Amino acid sequence: MRADRVFAYGATAGLIGDRILGDPRRGHPVAAFGRAATAVERALWRDDRARGVLHTLICAGGAAAVGALGARAVRSRPAATRIALTAVATWAVVGGTSLGREARAIGGALAAGDAEVARERLPHLCGRDPQALDGQQMARAVVESVAENTSDAVVGALVWGAAAGVPGLLAFRAVNTLDAMVGHKSPRHLRYGWASARLDDLMGWPGARLTALAAAAAGPDRRGAVRAWRADAAAHPSPNAGPVEASFAGALGVRLGGTLSYGGRIEHRAVLNGEEGRPVEAADIERAVRLSRQVTWLALGACVALRCAVSYGIRKGRG
């Protein structure tokens, strides 16, 4: 069976597996990678970029190498085995079901007026300071996290899976995890995490644009999504979160961005869809989760189509 069909069937099976099973409560492969990356950091850390580059190469390169070895081991096996490997890798690196579950739990608490429960659960989803947020601000934080993580935890992985198979899936997830671990601007990681942050920006670029496009196509306000993306995305400090959050904001008709609090540090970000949108409400969390799922399946279709088109072009060129 051709590689494009293996990816199509395997990625679809992996997303269905995530939809049914979600993340395992124990022994998640991403958690195991995180522990290994932490051990590498303990051995390598110095307050300079060169050590951080080495850290990124070892961790991300190691994940890609594991994927390449696995793909090579099943290369001559029956198609079902190769599909199964792609399915397991896809399931291991995407996190759409857990993302939706955590978002809905917070949304339910907010809808019930239980702000304390919402504050307890918010750190499971994002790094904001929950004690500094009221109900509306928590709802906004959840919608922003759903938007950004749709790209980071799902669509970006599919893009790199389509481009490079199992090694691409694992490498993307490794880089995204490293960015979350060391890519922030804390004193310890400002230099050491530079390489991980820049590589995450690079690898996340195509997935973020595909996520924004899919949100505009699937959202209830398509024109609003495109308008907010074009007008406001560049004002966001992240080159990839900007298009995604702006497109979600316009599609849902809400305002995102503004003042944020991370680890006691206050950030004042541009408001996304500020002229047309309204403040986020608890009910918008469910709308964002539904949009995230629609984006996921649209992105899968786009990735499969692109992989098939490239394969067809290669075959025609050889013929």
PDB file of C-alpha atoms in Angstrom:
ATOM      1  CA  MET A   1       0.000   0.000   0.000  1.00  0.00           C
ATOM      2  CA  ARG A   2       1.236   3.478  -0.874  1.00  0.00           C
ATOM      3  CA  ALA A   3       2.537   5.758   1.889  1.00  0.00           C
ATOM      4  CA  ASP A   4      -0.208   8.352   1.327  1.00  0.00           C
ATOM      5  CA  ARG A   5      -2.910   5.769   1.976  1.00  0.00           C
ATOM      6  CA  VAL A   6      -1.071   4.462   5.035  1.00  0.00           C
ATOM      7  CA  PHE A   7      -1.042   7.985   6.442  1.00  0.00           C
ATOM      8  CA  ALA A   8      -4.706   8.575   5.567  1.00  0.00           C
ATOM      9  CA  TYR A   9      -5.947   5.392   7.235  1.00  0.00           C
ATOM     10  CA  GLY A  10      -3.512   5.546  10.151  1.00  0.00           C
ATOM     11  CA  ALA A  11      -4.105   9.205  11.028  1.00  0.00           C
ATOM     12  CA  THR A  12      -7.866   8.739  10.815  1.00  0.00           C
ATOM     13  CA  ALA A  13      -7.683   5.703  13.088  1.00  0.00           C
ATOM     14  CA  GLY A  14      -5.460   7.598  15.510  1.00  0.00           C
ATOM     15  CA  LEU A  15      -7.899  10.512  15.746  1.00  0.00           C
ATOM     16  CA  ILE A  16     -10.786   8.118  16.281  1.00  0.00           C
ATOM     17  CA  GLY A  17      -8.738   6.421  18.993  1.00  0.00           C
ATOM     18  CA  ASP A  18      -8.160   9.775  20.675  1.00  0.00           C
ATOM     19  CA  ARG A  19     -11.871  10.540  20.408  1.00  0.00           C
ATOM     20  CA  ILE A  20     -12.822   7.236  22.060  1.00  0.00           C
ATOM     21  CA  LEU A  21      -9.979   6.739  24.532  1.00  0.00           C
ATOM     22  CA  GLY A  22      -8.534  10.183  25.195  1.00  0.00           C
ATOM     23  CA  ASP A  23      -5.170  10.321  26.949  1.00  0.00           C
ATOM     24  CA  PRO A  24      -4.147   7.472  29.266  1.00  0.00           C
ATOM     25  CA  ARG A  25      -4.178   8.386  32.949  1.00  0.00           C
ATOM     26  CA  ARG A  26      -0.802   6.738  33.444  1.00  0.00           C
ATOM     27  CA  GLY A  27       2.170   6.073  31.223  1.00  0.00           C
ATOM     28  CA  HIS A  28       1.466   8.678  28.563  1.00  0.00           C
ATOM     29  CA  PRO A  29       4.318   8.735  25.989  1.00  0.00           C
ATOM     30  CA  VAL A  30       4.466  12.547  26.088  1.00  0.00           C
ATOM     31  CA  ALA A  31       4.904  12.451  29.866  1.00  0.00           C
ATOM     32  CA  ALA A  32       7.736   9.928  29.434  1.00  0.00           C
ATOM     33  CA  PHE A  33       9.360  12.240  26.906  1.00  0.00           C
ATOM     34  CA  GLY A  34       9.015  15.125  29.356  1.00  0.00           C
ATOM     35  CA  ARG A  35      10.822  13.183  32.063  1.00  0.00           C
ATOM     36  CA  ALA A  36      13.631  12.320  29.646  1.00  0.00           C
ATOM     37  CA  ALA A  37      13.909  15.955  28.532  1.00  0.00           C
ATOM     38  CA  THR A  38      14.091  17.066  32.156  1.00  0.00           C
ATOM     39  CA  ALA A  39      16.954  14.630  32.763  1.00  0.00           C
ATOM     40  CA  VAL A  40      18.795  15.982  29.721  1.00  0.00           C
ATOM     41  CA  GLU A  41      18.300  19.539  30.989  1.00  0.00           C
ATOM     42  CA  ARG A  42      19.730  18.627  34.401  1.00  0.00           C
ATOM     43  CA  ALA A  43      22.843  17.261  32.718  1.00  0.00           C
ATOM     44  CA  LEU A  44      23.323  20.060  30.183  1.00  0.00           C
ATOM     45  CA  TRP A  45      21.972  23.282  31.649  1.00  0.00           C
ATOM     46  CA  ARG A  46      24.094  26.389  31.377  1.00  0.00           C
ATOM     47  CA  ASP A  47      22.859  29.909  30.928  1.00  0.00           C
ATOM     48  CA  ASP A  48      23.725  30.064  27.235  1.00  0.00           C
ATOM     49  CA  ARG A  49      22.131  29.360  23.879  1.00  0.00           C
ATOM     50  CA  ALA A  50      24.642  26.769  22.715  1.00  0.00           C
ATOM     51  CA  ARG A  51      23.681  24.365  25.497  1.00  0.00           C
ATOM     52  CA  GLY A  52      20.035  24.973  24.678  1.00  0.00           C
ATOM     53  CA  VAL A  53      20.631  24.156  21.025  1.00  0.00           C
ATOM     54  CA  LEU A  54      22.262  20.880  22.058  1.00  0.00           C
ATOM     55  CA  HIS A  55      19.350  20.123  24.379  1.00  0.00           C
ATOM     56  CA  THR A  56      16.880  20.674  21.531  1.00  0.00           C
ATOM     57  CA  LEU A  57      18.865  18.540  19.102  1.00  0.00           C
ATOM     58  CA  ILE A  58      19.164  15.647  21.539  1.00  0.00           C
ATOM     59  CA  CYS A  59      15.510  15.630  22.589  1.00  0.00           C
ATOM     60  CA  ALA A  60      13.755  16.468  19.317  1.00  0.00           C
ATOM     61  CA  GLY A  61      16.273  14.543  17.249  1.00  0.00           C
ATOM     62  CA  GLY A  62      15.895  11.552  19.529  1.00  0.00           C
ATOM     63  CA  ALA A  63      12.115  11.566  19.117  1.00  0.00           C
ATOM     64  CA  ALA A  64      12.444  11.782  15.331  1.00  0.00           C
ATOM     65  CA  ALA A  65      14.998   8.953  15.371  1.00  0.00           C
ATOM     66  CA  VAL A  66      12.645   6.720  17.355  1.00  0.00           C
ATOM     67  CA  GLY A  67       9.945   7.391  14.778  1.00  0.00           C
ATOM     68  CA  ALA A  68      12.314   6.696  11.891  1.00  0.00           C
ATOM     69  CA  LEU A  69      13.463   3.417  13.427  1.00  0.00           C
ATOM     70  CA  GLY A  70       9.879   2.347  13.986  1.00  0.00           C
ATOM     71  CA  ALA A  71       8.896   3.214  10.414  1.00  0.00           C
ATOM     72  CA  ARG A  72      11.906   1.353   9.065  1.00  0.00           C
ATOM     73  CA  ALA A  73      11.119  -1.711  11.169  1.00  0.00           C
ATOM     74  CA  VAL A  74       7.648  -2.059   9.620  1.00  0.00           C
ATOM     75  CA  ARG A  75       8.541  -0.913   6.101  1.00  0.00           C
ATOM     76  CA  SER A  76       8.405  -4.435   4.656  1.00  0.00           C
ATOM     77  CA  ARG A  77       5.527  -5.572   6.860  1.00  0.00           C
ATOM     78  CA  PRO A  78       1.888  -5.822   5.733  1.00  0.00           C
ATOM     79  CA  ALA A  79      -0.001  -2.583   5.245  1.00  0.00           C
ATOM     80  CA  ALA A  80      -2.069  -3.200   8.372  1.00  0.00           C
ATOM     81  CA  THR A  81       1.085  -3.074  10.514  1.00  0.00           C
ATOM     82  CA  ARG A  82       2.228   0.207   8.974  1.00  0.00           C
ATOM     83  CA  ILE A  83      -1.237   1.677   9.415  1.00  0.00           C
ATOM     84  CA  ALA A  84      -1.279   0.529  13.041  1.00  0.00           C
ATOM     85  CA  LEU A  85       2.056   2.239  13.737  1.00  0.00           C
ATOM     86  CA  THR A  86       0.796   5.503  12.238  1.00  0.00           C
ATOM     87  CA  ALA A  87      -2.437   5.193  14.219  1.00  0.00           C
ATOM     88  CA  VAL A  88      -0.638   4.629  17.514  1.00  0.00           C
ATOM     89  CA  ALA A  89       1.766   7.501  16.848  1.00  0.00           C
ATOM     90  CA  THR A  90      -1.108   9.821  15.952  1.00  0.00           C
ATOM     91  CA  TRP A  91      -3.059   8.850  19.055  1.00  0.00           C
ATOM     92  CA  ALA A  92       0.045   9.360  21.209  1.00  0.00           C
ATOM     93  CA  VAL A  93       0.783  12.895  19.998  1.00  0.00           C
ATOM     94  CA  VAL A  94      -2.659  14.477  19.589  1.00  0.00           C
ATOM     95  CA  GLY A  95      -4.680  15.664  22.557  1.00  0.00           C
ATOM     96  CA  GLY A  96      -7.972  16.927  21.227  1.00  0.00           C
ATOM     97  CA  THR A  97     -10.226  14.875  23.479  1.00  0.00           C
ATOM     98  CA  SER A  98      -8.411  15.806  26.682  1.00  0.00           C
ATOM     99  CA  LEU A  99      -8.393  19.435  25.570  1.00  0.00           C
ATOM    100  CA  GLY A 100     -12.154  19.412  25.099  1.00  0.00           C
ATOM    101  CA  ARG A 101     -12.767  17.517  28.326  1.00  0.00           C
ATOM    102  CA  GLU A 102     -10.785  19.975  30.455  1.00  0.00           C
ATOM    103  CA  ALA A 103     -12.361  22.981  28.742  1.00  0.00           C
ATOM    104  CA  ARG A 104     -15.874  21.626  29.279  1.00  0.00           C
ATOM    105  CA  ALA A 105     -15.183  20.871  32.937  1.00  0.00           C
ATOM    106  CA  ILE A 106     -14.230  24.506  33.518  1.00  0.00           C
ATOM    107  CA  GLY A 107     -17.161  25.708  31.439  1.00  0.00           C
ATOM    108  CA  GLY A 108     -19.547  23.587  33.487  1.00  0.00           C
ATOM    109  CA  ALA A 109     -18.176  24.977  36.735  1.00  0.00           C
ATOM    110  CA  LEU A 110     -18.513  28.540  35.473  1.00  0.00           C
ATOM    111  CA  ALA A 111     -22.047  27.929  34.245  1.00  0.00           C
ATOM    112  CA  ALA A 112     -22.950  26.577  37.680  1.00  0.00           C
ATOM    113  CA  GLY A 113     -21.472  29.675  39.333  1.00  0.00           C
ATOM    114  CA  ASP A 114     -18.681  27.693  41.012  1.00  0.00           C
ATOM    115  CA  ALA A 115     -15.681  29.910  40.321  1.00  0.00           C
ATOM    116  CA  GLU A 116     -13.477  28.115  42.857  1.00  0.00           C
ATOM    117  CA  VAL A 117     -13.787  24.772  41.068  1.00  0.00           C
ATOM    118  CA  ALA A 118     -13.039  26.542  37.788  1.00  0.00           C
ATOM    119  CA  ARG A 119      -9.915  28.077  39.336  1.00  0.00           C
ATOM    120  CA  GLU A 120      -8.769  24.672  40.577  1.00  0.00           C
ATOM    121  CA  ARG A 121      -9.075  23.161  37.104  1.00  0.00           C
ATOM    122  CA  LEU A 122      -7.725  26.059  35.024  1.00  0.00           C
ATOM    123  CA  PRO A 123      -4.016  25.156  35.553  1.00  0.00           C
ATOM    124  CA  HIS A 124      -4.742  21.795  33.871  1.00  0.00           C
ATOM    125  CA  LEU A 125      -5.389  23.728  30.673  1.00  0.00           C
ATOM    126  CA  CYS A 126      -3.166  26.822  30.686  1.00  0.00           C
ATOM    127  CA  GLY A 127      -0.523  28.660  32.678  1.00  0.00           C
ATOM    128  CA  ARG A 128      -2.591  31.648  33.801  1.00  0.00           C
ATOM    129  CA  ASP A 129      -2.807  32.693  37.456  1.00  0.00           C
ATOM    130  CA  PRO A 130      -6.351  31.551  38.304  1.00  0.00           C
ATOM    131  CA  GLN A 131      -6.603  33.582  41.507  1.00  0.00           C
ATOM    132  CA  ALA A 132      -6.193  36.773  39.495  1.00  0.00           C
ATOM    133  CA  LEU A 133      -9.139  35.971  37.183  1.00  0.00           C
ATOM    134  CA  ASP A 134     -12.880  36.408  37.499  1.00  0.00           C
ATOM    135  CA  GLY A 135     -15.401  34.179  35.730  1.00  0.00           C
ATOM    136  CA  GLN A 136     -15.393  36.089  32.451  1.00  0.00           C
ATOM    137  CA  GLN A 137     -11.610  36.194  32.350  1.00  0.00           C
ATOM    138  CA  MET A 138     -11.399  32.454  32.990  1.00  0.00           C
ATOM    139  CA  ALA A 139     -13.863  31.807  30.171  1.00  0.00           C
ATOM    140  CA  ARG A 140     -11.717  33.933  27.884  1.00  0.00           C
ATOM    141  CA  ALA A 141      -8.564  32.073  28.958  1.00  0.00           C
ATOM    142  CA  VAL A 142     -10.229  28.738  28.187  1.00  0.00           C
ATOM    143  CA  VAL A 143     -11.366  29.795  24.719  1.00  0.00           C
ATOM    144  CA  GLU A 144      -7.882  31.127  23.945  1.00  0.00           C
ATOM    145  CA  SER A 145      -6.334  27.864  25.138  1.00  0.00           C
ATOM    146  CA  VAL A 146      -8.747  25.777  23.079  1.00  0.00           C
ATOM    147  CA  ALA A 147      -7.867  27.796  19.993  1.00  0.00           C
ATOM    148  CA  GLU A 148      -4.098  27.693  20.489  1.00  0.00           C
ATOM    149  CA  ASN A 149      -4.001  24.025  21.490  1.00  0.00           C
ATOM    150  CA  THR A 150      -6.114  22.982  18.536  1.00  0.00           C
ATOM    151  CA  SER A 151      -3.117  24.041  16.481  1.00  0.00           C
ATOM    152  CA  ASP A 152      -0.384  22.887  18.870  1.00  0.00           C
ATOM    153  CA  ALA A 153      -1.888  19.611  20.061  1.00  0.00           C
ATOM    154  CA  VAL A 154      -3.674  18.426  16.932  1.00  0.00           C
ATOM    155  CA  VAL A 155      -3.376  20.200  13.592  1.00  0.00           C
ATOM    156  CA  GLY A 156       0.366  20.860  13.690  1.00  0.00           C
ATOM    157  CA  ALA A 157       1.020  17.180  14.344  1.00  0.00           C
ATOM    158  CA  LEU A 158      -1.188  16.179  11.402  1.00  0.00           C
ATOM    159  CA  VAL A 159       0.669  18.563   9.108  1.00  0.00           C
ATOM    160  CA  TRP A 160       4.044  17.094  10.010  1.00  0.00           C
ATOM    161  CA  GLY A 161       2.655  13.575   9.890  1.00  0.00           C
ATOM    162  CA  ALA A 162       1.525  14.243   6.334  1.00  0.00           C
ATOM    163  CA  ALA A 163       4.934  15.702   5.474  1.00  0.00           C
ATOM    164  CA  ALA A 164       7.208  13.162   7.164  1.00  0.00           C
ATOM    165  CA  GLY A 165       5.152  10.254   8.462  1.00  0.00           C
ATOM    166  CA  VAL A 166       5.710   8.852  11.942  1.00  0.00           C
ATOM    167  CA  PRO A 167       9.028  10.691  12.453  1.00  0.00           C
ATOM    168  CA  GLY A 168       7.238  13.960  11.657  1.00  0.00           C
ATOM    169  CA  LEU A 169       4.471  13.235  14.144  1.00  0.00           C
ATOM    170  CA  LEU A 170       6.893  12.500  16.967  1.00  0.00           C
ATOM    171  CA  ALA A 171       9.293  15.320  16.145  1.00  0.00           C
ATOM    172  CA  PHE A 172       6.538  17.932  16.118  1.00  0.00           C
ATOM    173  CA  ARG A 173       5.151  16.806  19.446  1.00  0.00           C
ATOM    174  CA  ALA A 174       8.641  16.712  20.945  1.00  0.00           C
ATOM    175  CA  VAL A 175       9.403  20.272  19.827  1.00  0.00           C
ATOM    176  CA  ASN A 176       6.039  21.534  21.047  1.00  0.00           C
ATOM    177  CA  THR A 177       6.610  19.892  24.437  1.00  0.00           C
ATOM    178  CA  LEU A 178      10.111  21.340  24.704  1.00  0.00           C
ATOM    179  CA  ASP A 179       8.729  24.810  24.011  1.00  0.00           C
ATOM    180  CA  ALA A 180       6.251  24.389  26.863  1.00  0.00           C
ATOM    181  CA  MET A 181       9.022  23.193  29.170  1.00  0.00           C
ATOM    182  CA  VAL A 182      11.890  25.584  28.392  1.00  0.00           C
ATOM    183  CA  GLY A 183      10.699  27.972  25.677  1.00  0.00           C
ATOM    184  CA  HIS A 184       9.285  30.629  27.983  1.00  0.00           C
ATOM    185  CA  LYS A 185      11.105  33.795  29.045  1.00  0.00           C
ATOM    186  CA  SER A 186      11.925  32.903  32.631  1.00  0.00           C
ATOM    187  CA  PRO A 187      15.402  33.867  33.890  1.00  0.00           C
ATOM    188  CA  ARG A 188      16.510  30.227  33.782  1.00  0.00           C
ATOM    189  CA  HIS A 189      15.309  29.575  30.242  1.00  0.00           C
ATOM    190  CA  LEU A 190      15.621  32.917  28.467  1.00  0.00           C
ATOM    191  CA  ARG A 191      18.828  31.785  26.738  1.00  0.00           C
ATOM    192  CA  TYR A 192      18.701  28.031  27.282  1.00  0.00           C
ATOM    193  CA  GLY A 193      15.203  27.726  25.819  1.00  0.00           C
ATOM    194  CA  TRP A 194      15.799  30.024  22.850  1.00  0.00           C
ATOM    195  CA  ALA A 195      16.398  27.222  20.335  1.00  0.00           C
ATOM    196  CA  SER A 196      13.344  25.241  21.423  1.00  0.00           C
ATOM    197  CA  ALA A 197      11.132  28.329  21.185  1.00  0.00           C
ATOM    198  CA  ARG A 198      12.407  29.307  17.725  1.00  0.00           C
ATOM    199  CA  LEU A 199      12.115  25.756  16.379  1.00  0.00           C
ATOM    200  CA  ASP A 200       8.577  25.534  17.740  1.00  0.00           C
ATOM    201  CA  ASP A 201       7.703  28.774  15.943  1.00  0.00           C
ATOM    202  CA  LEU A 202       9.099  27.353  12.709  1.00  0.00           C
ATOM    203  CA  MET A 203       7.445  23.951  12.910  1.00  0.00           C
ATOM    204  CA  GLY A 204       4.165  25.422  14.149  1.00  0.00           C
ATOM    205  CA  TRP A 205       3.873  27.930  11.292  1.00  0.00           C
ATOM    206  CA  PRO A 206       2.046  25.746   8.710  1.00  0.00           C
ATOM    207  CA  GLY A 207      -0.257  24.129  11.265  1.00  0.00           C
ATOM    208  CA  ALA A 208      -1.290  27.486  12.694  1.00  0.00           C
ATOM    209  CA  ARG A 209      -2.251  28.820   9.263  1.00  0.00           C
ATOM    210  CA  LEU A 210      -4.175  25.662   8.438  1.00  0.00           C
ATOM    211  CA  THR A 211      -5.968  25.905  11.792  1.00  0.00           C
ATOM    212  CA  ALA A 212      -6.915  29.520  11.113  1.00  0.00           C
ATOM    213  CA  LEU A 213      -8.154  28.648   7.630  1.00  0.00           C
ATOM    214  CA  ALA A 214     -10.202  25.723   8.919  1.00  0.00           C
ATOM    215  CA  ALA A 215     -11.699  27.856  11.704  1.00  0.00           C
ATOM    216  CA  ALA A 216     -12.722  30.435   9.124  1.00  0.00           C
ATOM    217  CA  ALA A 217     -14.255  27.717   6.944  1.00  0.00           C
ATOM    218  CA  ALA A 218     -16.089  25.903   9.741  1.00  0.00           C
ATOM    219  CA  GLY A 219     -17.001  28.741  12.086  1.00  0.00           C
ATOM    220  CA  PRO A 220     -20.416  30.367  12.332  1.00  0.00           C
ATOM    221  CA  ASP A 221     -19.030  33.723  11.121  1.00  0.00           C
ATOM    222  CA  ARG A 222     -16.627  33.083   8.249  1.00  0.00           C
ATOM    223  CA  ARG A 223     -16.219  36.710   7.242  1.00  0.00           C
ATOM    224  CA  GLY A 224     -15.623  37.682  10.851  1.00  0.00           C
ATOM    225  CA  ALA A 225     -12.877  35.077  11.167  1.00  0.00           C
ATOM    226  CA  VAL A 226     -11.057  36.295   8.072  1.00  0.00           C
ATOM    227  CA  ARG A 227     -11.492  39.938   9.062  1.00  0.00           C
ATOM    228  CA  ALA A 228     -10.117  39.406  12.586  1.00  0.00           C
ATOM    229  CA  TRP A 229      -7.250  37.300  11.281  1.00  0.00           C
ATOM    230  CA  ARG A 230      -6.195  39.949   8.782  1.00  0.00           C
ATOM    231  CA  ALA A 231      -6.675  42.901  11.136  1.00  0.00           C
ATOM    232  CA  ASP A 232      -5.422  41.631  14.484  1.00  0.00           C
ATOM    233  CA  ALA A 233      -3.217  38.531  14.199  1.00  0.00           C
ATOM    234  CA  ALA A 234       0.012  40.467  13.683  1.00  0.00           C
ATOM    235  CA  ALA A 235      -0.488  42.328  16.972  1.00  0.00           C
ATOM    236  CA  HIS A 236      -0.194  39.087  18.969  1.00  0.00           C
ATOM    237  CA  PRO A 237       3.303  38.420  20.382  1.00  0.00           C
ATOM    238  CA  SER A 238       3.250  34.849  19.028  1.00  0.00           C
ATOM    239  CA  PRO A 239       3.527  34.454  15.235  1.00  0.00           C
ATOM    240  CA  ASN A 240       1.430  31.298  15.397  1.00  0.00           C
ATOM    241  CA  ALA A 241      -1.049  31.867  18.221  1.00  0.00           C
ATOM    242  CA  GLY A 242      -1.996  35.211  16.656  1.00  0.00           C
ATOM    243  CA  PRO A 243      -3.684  33.878  13.497  1.00  0.00           C
ATOM    244  CA  VAL A 244      -5.325  30.997  15.380  1.00  0.00           C
ATOM    245  CA  GLU A 245      -6.778  33.040  18.237  1.00  0.00           C
ATOM    246  CA  ALA A 246      -7.844  35.880  15.951  1.00  0.00           C
ATOM    247  CA  SER A 247      -9.604  33.484  13.583  1.00  0.00           C
ATOM    248  CA  PHE A 248     -11.391  31.728  16.460  1.00  0.00           C
ATOM    249  CA  ALA A 249     -12.380  35.097  17.938  1.00  0.00           C
ATOM    250  CA  GLY A 250     -13.882  36.283  14.667  1.00  0.00           C
ATOM    251  CA  ALA A 251     -15.560  32.961  13.938  1.00  0.00           C
ATOM    252  CA  LEU A 252     -17.212  32.895  17.379  1.00  0.00           C
ATOM    253  CA  GLY A 253     -17.959  36.624  17.493  1.00  0.00           C
ATOM    254  CA  VAL A 254     -16.048  37.214  20.745  1.00  0.00           C
ATOM    255  CA  ARG A 255     -13.136  39.334  21.962  1.00  0.00           C
ATOM    256  CA  LEU A 256      -9.916  37.613  22.968  1.00  0.00           C
ATOM    257  CA  GLY A 257      -6.599  38.969  24.241  1.00  0.00           C
ATOM    258  CA  GLY A 258      -6.109  41.872  26.610  1.00  0.00           C
ATOM    259  CA  THR A 259      -4.464  41.792  30.043  1.00  0.00           C
ATOM    260  CA  LEU A 260      -3.019  38.431  31.145  1.00  0.00           C
ATOM    261  CA  SER A 261      -1.210  37.207  34.257  1.00  0.00           C
ATOM    262  CA  TYR A 262       1.467  34.493  34.085  1.00  0.00           C
ATOM    263  CA  GLY A 263       3.407  33.501  37.189  1.00  0.00           C
ATOM    264  CA  GLY A 264       2.920  36.901  38.750  1.00  0.00           C
ATOM    265  CA  ARG A 265       3.961  38.650  35.507  1.00  0.00           C
ATOM    266  CA  ILE A 266       1.363  40.918  33.906  1.00  0.00           C
ATOM    267  CA  GLU A 267       1.151  41.132  30.111  1.00  0.00           C
ATOM    268  CA  HIS A 268      -0.953  43.603  28.155  1.00  0.00           C
ATOM    269  CA  ARG A 269      -1.766  42.101  24.785  1.00  0.00           C
ATOM    270  CA  ALA A 270      -3.714  43.508  21.878  1.00  0.00           C
ATOM    271  CA  VAL A 271      -7.427  42.741  21.848  1.00  0.00           C
ATOM    272  CA  LEU A 272      -8.423  40.367  19.024  1.00  0.00           C
ATOM    273  CA  ASN A 273     -11.704  41.071  17.218  1.00  0.00           C
ATOM    274  CA  GLY A 274     -12.188  44.002  19.565  1.00  0.00           C
ATOM    275  CA  GLU A 275     -14.393  46.123  17.325  1.00  0.00           C
ATOM    276  CA  GLU A 276     -16.858  43.400  16.356  1.00  0.00           C
ATOM    277  CA  GLY A 277     -16.703  40.924  19.232  1.00  0.00           C
ATOM    278  CA  ARG A 278     -18.415  40.735  22.611  1.00  0.00           C
ATOM    279  CA  PRO A 279     -16.965  39.548  25.932  1.00  0.00           C
ATOM    280  CA  VAL A 280     -16.552  35.778  26.247  1.00  0.00           C
ATOM    281  CA  GLU A 281     -19.228  33.938  28.209  1.00  0.00           C
ATOM    282  CA  ALA A 282     -19.152  30.467  29.765  1.00  0.00           C
ATOM    283  CA  ALA A 283     -21.396  29.155  26.974  1.00  0.00           C
ATOM    284  CA  ASP A 284     -18.746  30.121  24.421  1.00  0.00           C
ATOM    285  CA  ILE A 285     -16.446  27.414  25.769  1.00  0.00           C
ATOM    286  CA  GLU A 286     -18.717  24.702  24.354  1.00  0.00           C
ATOM    287  CA  ARG A 287     -18.880  26.570  21.052  1.00  0.00           C
ATOM    288  CA  ALA A 288     -15.082  26.742  20.948  1.00  0.00           C
ATOM    289  CA  VAL A 289     -14.762  23.011  21.652  1.00  0.00           C
ATOM    290  CA  ARG A 290     -17.192  22.179  18.857  1.00  0.00           C
ATOM    291  CA  LEU A 291     -15.291  24.451  16.485  1.00  0.00           C
ATOM    292  CA  SER A 292     -12.036  22.777  17.519  1.00  0.00           C
ATOM    293  CA  ARG A 293     -13.420  19.368  16.572  1.00  0.00           C
ATOM    294  CA  GLN A 294     -14.646  20.636  13.215  1.00  0.00           C
ATOM    295  CA  VAL A 295     -11.242  22.180  12.565  1.00  0.00           C
ATOM    296  CA  THR A 296      -9.553  18.876  13.409  1.00  0.00           C
ATOM    297  CA  TRP A 297     -11.455  16.891  10.805  1.00  0.00           C
ATOM    298  CA  LEU A 298     -11.140  19.584   8.160  1.00  0.00           C
ATOM    299  CA  ALA A 299      -7.398  19.714   8.797  1.00  0.00           C
ATOM    300  CA  LEU A 300      -7.126  15.943   8.511  1.00  0.00           C
ATOM    301  CA  GLY A 301      -8.879  16.069   5.143  1.00  0.00           C
ATOM    302  CA  ALA A 302      -6.570  18.829   3.944  1.00  0.00           C
ATOM    303  CA  CYS A 303      -3.453  16.950   5.097  1.00  0.00           C
ATOM    304  CA  VAL A 304      -4.555  13.718   3.428  1.00  0.00           C
ATOM    305  CA  ALA A 305      -5.376  15.565   0.210  1.00  0.00           C
ATOM    306  CA  LEU A 306      -2.001  17.290   0.212  1.00  0.00           C
ATOM    307  CA  ARG A 307      -0.135  14.050   0.903  1.00  0.00           C
ATOM    308  CA  CYS A 308      -2.010  12.314  -1.927  1.00  0.00           C
ATOM    309  CA  ALA A 309      -1.386  15.196  -4.330  1.00  0.00           C
ATOM    310  CA  VAL A 310       2.338  15.220  -3.586  1.00  0.00           C
ATOM    311  CA  SER A 311       2.537  11.446  -4.002  1.00  0.00           C
ATOM    312  CA  TYR A 312       0.670  11.660  -7.292  1.00  0.00           C
ATOM    313  CA  GLY A 313       3.010  14.372  -8.526  1.00  0.00           C
ATOM    314  CA  ILE A 314       6.043  12.260  -7.613  1.00  0.00           C
ATOM    315  CA  ARG A 315       4.637   9.232  -9.426  1.00  0.00           C
ATOM    316  CA  LYS A 316       3.843  11.289 -12.513  1.00  0.00           C
ATOM    317  CA  GLY A 317       7.339  12.755 -12.485  1.00  0.00           C
ATOM    318  CA  ARG A 318       8.895   9.315 -12.320  1.00  0.00           C
ATOM    319  CA  GLY A 319       6.587   8.014 -15.036  1.00  0.00           C
TER     320      GLY A 319
END
